Coordinates of C-alpha atoms and ligand atoms in Angstrom, one line a residue:
X1 CA 16.6 -14.1 34.4
X2 CA 13.7 -16.3 34.9
X3 CA 10.5 -16.2 32.5
X4 CA 6.5 -17.1 34.7
X5 CA 3.5 -17.4 32.5
X6 CA 0.6 -15.3 34.7
X7 CA -1.9 -15.5 31.9
X8 CA -1.8 -17.7 28.7
X9 CA -5.4 -17.2 27.5
X10 CA -6.4 -14.7 24.7
X11 CA -9.9 -13.0 24.4
X12 CA -11.4 -13.2 27.4
X13 CA -10.7 -15.0 31.3
X14 CA -11.9 -18.3 31.9
X15 CA -12.9 -19.6 35.2
X16 CA -13.3 -23.4 34.0
X17 CA -12.8 -26.7 35.8
X18 CA -11.2 -28.6 32.2
X19 CA -8.7 -25.6 31.8
X20 CA -7.1 -25.4 35.0
X21 CA -4.4 -26.6 34.4
X22 CA -2.7 -24.7 31.9
X23 CA -4.7 -21.6 33.3
X24 CA -7.7 -19.1 32.6
X25 CA -6.0 -15.6 33.1
X26 CA -5.6 -13.6 30.1
X27 CA -2.0 -12.1 28.8
X28 CA 0.7 -11.4 31.2
X29 CA 4.4 -12.7 31.5
X30 CA 6.8 -12.3 33.8
X31 CA 10.4 -11.9 33.6
X32 CA 13.2 -11.0 36.7
X33 CA 16.5 -11.0 36.3
X34 CA 18.0 -9.7 39.7
X35 CA 16.2 -6.3 41.3
X36 CA 14.8 -6.1 37.5
X37 CA 10.8 -6.7 37.3
X38 CA 9.8 -6.8 33.3
X39 CA 6.1 -7.8 32.1
X40 CA 4.4 -8.3 29.2
X41 CA 0.9 -7.0 29.0
X42 CA -1.4 -7.0 32.0
X43 CA -4.6 -9.3 31.2
X44 CA -5.7 -10.5 34.3
X45 CA -3.0 -12.8 34.7
X46 CA -1.1 -9.7 36.1
X47 CA -2.7 -9.7 39.3
X48 CA -1.2 -12.5 40.7
X49 CA 2.5 -11.2 40.2
X50 CA 1.5 -7.6 42.2
X51 CA 0.6 -10.2 45.0
X52 CA 3.7 -12.0 44.3
X53 CA 6.0 -8.9 44.3
X54 CA 4.1 -7.6 47.4
X55 CA 4.9 -11.4 49.4
X56 CA 8.5 -12.0 48.1
X57 CA 10.4 -9.5 46.1
X58 CA 9.9 -6.5 48.9
X59 CA 13.1 -4.6 47.7
X60 CA 11.6 -4.1 44.3
X61 CA 10.5 -0.4 43.8
X62 CA 10.6 -0.4 40.1
X63 CA 8.2 -2.1 37.5
X64 CA 7.9 -1.8 33.7
X65 CA 5.1 -2.7 31.7
X66 CA 5.5 -2.9 27.9
X67 CA 1.8 -3.3 26.5
X68 CA 1.9 -5.2 23.1
X69 CA -2.0 -3.2 22.4
X70 CA -4.5 -2.1 24.3
X71 CA -7.3 -4.5 23.7
X72 CA -9.2 -5.0 26.8
X73 CA -7.3 -9.1 27.4
X74 CA -3.8 -7.2 27.3
X75 CA -5.2 -4.6 30.0
X76 CA -8.2 -5.6 32.6
X77 CA -5.8 -6.6 34.8
X78 CA -4.2 -3.5 35.7
X79 CA -6.6 -1.9 38.1
X80 CA -6.3 -5.2 40.4
X81 CA -2.5 -4.8 39.9
X82 CA -1.3 -3.9 43.6
X83 CA 1.4 -1.9 43.1
X84 CA -0.5 0.9 41.6
X85 CA -1.3 1.7 45.2
X86 CA 1.8 1.5 46.6
X87 CA 3.5 4.9 46.9
X88 CA 7.2 3.4 46.5
X89 CA 7.3 2.1 44.0
X90 CA 7.9 3.5 40.1
X91 CA 5.7 1.8 37.6
X92 CA 6.9 1.9 33.3
X93 CA 4.5 1.5 31.2
X94 CA 5.0 1.2 27.6
X95 CA 3.5 0.8 24.7
X96 CA 2.6 1.4 21.4
X97 CA 2.2 5.0 20.0
X98 CA -1.1 5.7 18.0
X99 CA -1.5 9.2 16.1
X100 CA -5.7 9.5 17.8
X101 CA -4.9 8.9 21.2
X102 CA -2.2 9.1 24.6
X103 CA -1.2 6.3 26.2
X104 CA -2.0 8.5 29.5
X105 CA -6.1 9.0 28.7
X106 CA -6.4 5.6 27.6
X107 CA -5.1 3.6 30.9
X108 CA -6.8 6.9 33.9
X109 CA -9.8 5.7 31.6
X110 CA -9.5 2.4 33.2
X111 CA -9.6 3.7 36.7
X112 CA -11.6 6.1 36.6
X113 CA -15.8 7.0 36.2
X114 CA -17.8 4.7 34.6
X115 CA -15.6 1.7 34.7
X116 CA -14.1 1.6 38.1
X117 CA -14.7 4.0 41.5
X118 CA -11.1 4.2 42.0
X119 CA -10.0 7.4 40.2
X120 CA -6.7 9.2 40.1
X121 CA -6.4 9.7 43.7
X122 CA -6.2 6.1 44.6
X123 CA -3.0 5.7 42.4
X124 CA 0.6 5.9 44.5
X125 CA 2.3 4.9 42.7
X126 CA 4.4 7.1 40.4
X127 CA 3.5 6.2 36.9
X128 CA 5.6 6.8 33.6
X129 CA 4.5 6.2 30.3
X130 CA 6.1 5.8 27.2
X131 CA 4.6 5.5 23.7
X132 CA 7.0 3.7 21.2
X133 CA 7.2 4.3 17.6
X134 CA 9.3 2.0 15.8
X135 CA 10.3 4.5 14.2
X136 CA 11.8 6.7 15.5
X137 CA 13.8 4.5 18.5
X138 CA 14.8 0.5 18.9
X139 CA 14.9 0.1 22.0
X140 CA 14.5 0.4 25.6
X141 CA 16.9 -0.2 28.3
X142 CA 16.4 -1.6 31.7
X143 CA 19.8 -1.8 33.1
X144 CA 23.2 -1.5 31.5
X145 CA 21.9 -5.7 30.8
X146 CA 18.9 -5.4 29.5
X147 CA 17.2 -3.9 26.7
X148 CA 13.7 -4.6 25.6
X149 CA 13.4 -3.6 21.9
X150 CA 10.4 -3.6 19.4
X151 CA 9.1 -4.2 16.2
X152 CA 5.4 -2.8 14.6
X153 CA 3.2 -5.9 13.3
X154 CA 0.6 -4.9 12.0
X155 CA -2.1 -8.1 10.7
X156 CA -4.0 -7.6 14.0
X157 CA -6.7 -4.8 13.7
X158 CA -7.1 -2.2 13.4
X159 CA -3.9 0.0 14.8
X160 CA -1.6 -3.6 14.8
X161 CA 0.9 -4.6 17.8
X162 CA 4.4 -4.4 19.3
X163 CA 6.7 -7.5 19.4
X164 CA 9.4 -7.6 21.8
X165 CA 12.5 -9.5 22.7
X166 CA 14.2 -8.9 26.0
X167 CA 17.7 -10.0 25.1
X168 CA 20.2 -10.3 28.9
X169 CA 23.9 -11.5 28.3
X170 CA 24.1 -13.4 25.4
X171 CA 20.4 -15.1 25.6
X172 CA 16.4 -13.7 24.5
X173 CA 13.1 -14.3 24.3
X174 CA 10.2 -12.5 22.6
X175 CA 7.2 -12.2 22.8
X176 CA 4.6 -11.8 19.8
X177 CA 0.9 -12.1 20.4
X178 CA -2.1 -11.0 18.7
X179 CA -0.5 -12.2 15.9
X180 CA -1.0 -13.5 11.8
X181 CA 0.9 -14.7 9.2
X182 CA -1.0 -17.0 7.0
X183 CA 2.5 -16.8 4.8
X184 CA 5.0 -17.1 7.7
X185 CA 7.0 -14.3 8.9
X186 CA 8.9 -11.8 6.2
X187 CA 12.2 -10.6 6.2
X188 CA 12.3 -8.0 8.8
X189 CA 10.3 -9.6 11.2
X190 CA 12.5 -13.8 10.4
X191 CA 15.5 -11.1 11.1
X192 CA 14.3 -9.7 14.5
X193 CA 13.5 -13.0 15.9
X194 CA 15.8 -15.0 14.6
X195 CA 17.9 -17.4 16.5
X196 CA 16.1 -16.3 19.8
X197 CA 16.3 -18.7 22.9
X198 CA 12.4 -18.6 23.3
X199 CA 9.6 -17.5 21.2
X200 CA 6.3 -17.2 23.1
X201 CA 4.1 -16.8 20.0
X202 CA 0.4 -16.1 19.5
X203 CA -1.1 -19.9 18.8
X204 CA -5.3 -19.1 19.2
X205 CA -6.6 -21.6 16.7
X206 CA -6.3 -24.7 15.1
X207 CA -6.2 -25.3 11.3
X208 CA -10.3 -26.7 11.1
X209 CA -11.1 -22.9 12.9
X210 CA -8.8 -20.2 10.7
X211 CA -10.1 -22.5 7.4
X212 CA -13.4 -23.0 8.6
X213 CA -15.8 -22.8 5.2
X214 CA -19.1 -21.9 7.0
X215 CA -17.2 -19.1 9.3
X216 CA -12.8 -19.1 9.1
X217 CA -11.1 -16.9 11.3
X218 CA -9.3 -15.4 8.7
X219 CA -8.7 -11.7 9.4
X220 CA -9.0 -11.7 13.1
X221 CA -5.9 -10.8 13.7
X222 CA -4.7 -15.0 15.4
X223 CA -2.4 -17.1 14.4
X224 CA -2.7 -21.4 13.9
X225 CA -0.9 -23.7 15.7
X226 CA 0.7 -24.5 12.7
X227 CA 1.6 -20.7 11.8
X228 CA 3.1 -20.1 14.7
X229 CA 5.0 -23.9 14.2
X230 CA 5.9 -22.4 11.0
X231 CA 7.5 -19.4 11.8
X232 CA 9.9 -21.0 14.9
X233 CA 11.1 -23.4 11.8
X234 CA 12.0 -20.2 9.9
X235 CA 13.1 -18.2 13.3
X236 CA 15.4 -20.8 13.8
X237 CA 14.1 -20.2 17.6
X238 CA 15.7 -22.7 20.8
X239 CA 12.2 -23.7 22.0
X240 CA 8.8 -22.3 21.2
X241 CA 6.1 -21.4 23.6
X242 CA 2.0 -21.5 22.3
X243 CA -0.1 -18.7 24.0
X244 CA -2.9 -17.4 23.8
X245 CA -4.9 -19.5 23.6
X246 CA -8.1 -19.5 22.3
X247 CA -11.0 -19.6 25.3
X248 CA -12.8 -22.2 25.0
X249 CA -9.5 -24.6 24.5
X250 CA -9.6 -27.3 27.5
X251 CA -6.7 -29.1 29.3
X252 CA -7.6 -31.8 26.9
X253 CA -7.4 -30.0 23.5
X254 CA -4.2 -28.1 24.4
X255 CA -2.2 -31.3 25.3
X256 CA -3.5 -33.3 21.6
X257 CA -2.6 -29.8 19.6
X258 CA 0.8 -30.2 21.9
X259 CA 1.4 -33.7 20.5
X260 CA 0.7 -32.9 16.7
X261 CA 2.7 -29.4 16.9
X262 CA 5.5 -31.1 18.0
X263 CA 6.1 -33.8 15.2
X264 CA 6.9 -30.4 12.7
X265 CA 9.1 -29.1 16.2
X266 CA 10.2 -30.6 18.4
X267 CA 10.9 -27.9 20.8
X268 CA 7.3 -26.6 21.3
X269 CA 6.0 -26.5 25.6
X270 CA 2.7 -25.3 26.2
X271 CA 2.5 -21.4 27.8
X272 CA 0.5 -22.6 31.3
X273 CA 0.4 -20.8 34.3
X274 CA 3.6 -20.0 37.0
X275 CA 4.6 -22.1 34.5
X276 CA 8.7 -20.6 35.5
X277 CA 11.6 -21.3 32.4
X278 CA 14.6 -20.2 34.0
X279 CA 16.7 -18.8 30.9
X280 CA 20.7 -19.1 32.2
X281 CA 22.8 -16.2 30.3
Ligands
ZN1 ZN1 -5.2 -10.7 22.1
ZN2 ZN1 -6.1 -7.4 20.2

């Protein structure tokens, strides 16, 4: 199983020479497992995933996209994801269930006027929509070897997010972004994540921003680096990847942050665009 970061930034994409090393695209992660293609979130990073698949994975005809929530930085790459315009693809899109809106209408709206000139008829792929309700379902089987489980977290305003855990054979990766846990994960989240090989965790802020007296970031629905580290230790994960960086966080800032984080949890890493992690089963 290969996991590749294509977008690691939070809030909005940032083309800036001081951020080129770790990357400026918004959230999107590719998981490749044999013929199976799973994508977590569809920020601007998904645009390069589309290009990669079309050039290098010609035998792939099914793509499963799991959205944590529908904030713009997690969906803004969709209209530029080239497999949408190719009738060889079946694309399954999963997102949290919202009682007051349909996933299908939200996704189609960003392809249509006034947001885009594309229109529904421009979409050629076969698109299926799945709204995930944690009260009704425990997981999605991608094939007999891969399952994606999910759990709702309500800390991100207004409707919370889904935290996903992809398991294949005896390996697992957890994707937990746009979350805030000043008191650490509760027992439900802890047991969901416990022992994962990889935890990809929101790390938007540092303590001086989160607890800033004049302009605190408390209640914004994001984590500090320390929260990510504490949760990784609590959940006894093998490796922690910091993720969803504040847009102004430079490459130098990130490397300083990593140095401090490693003192608390040695197996902490920075997620970085195009960095591929191989998880052997
Ligand atoms: Zn976000
Ligand atoms: Zn968000």
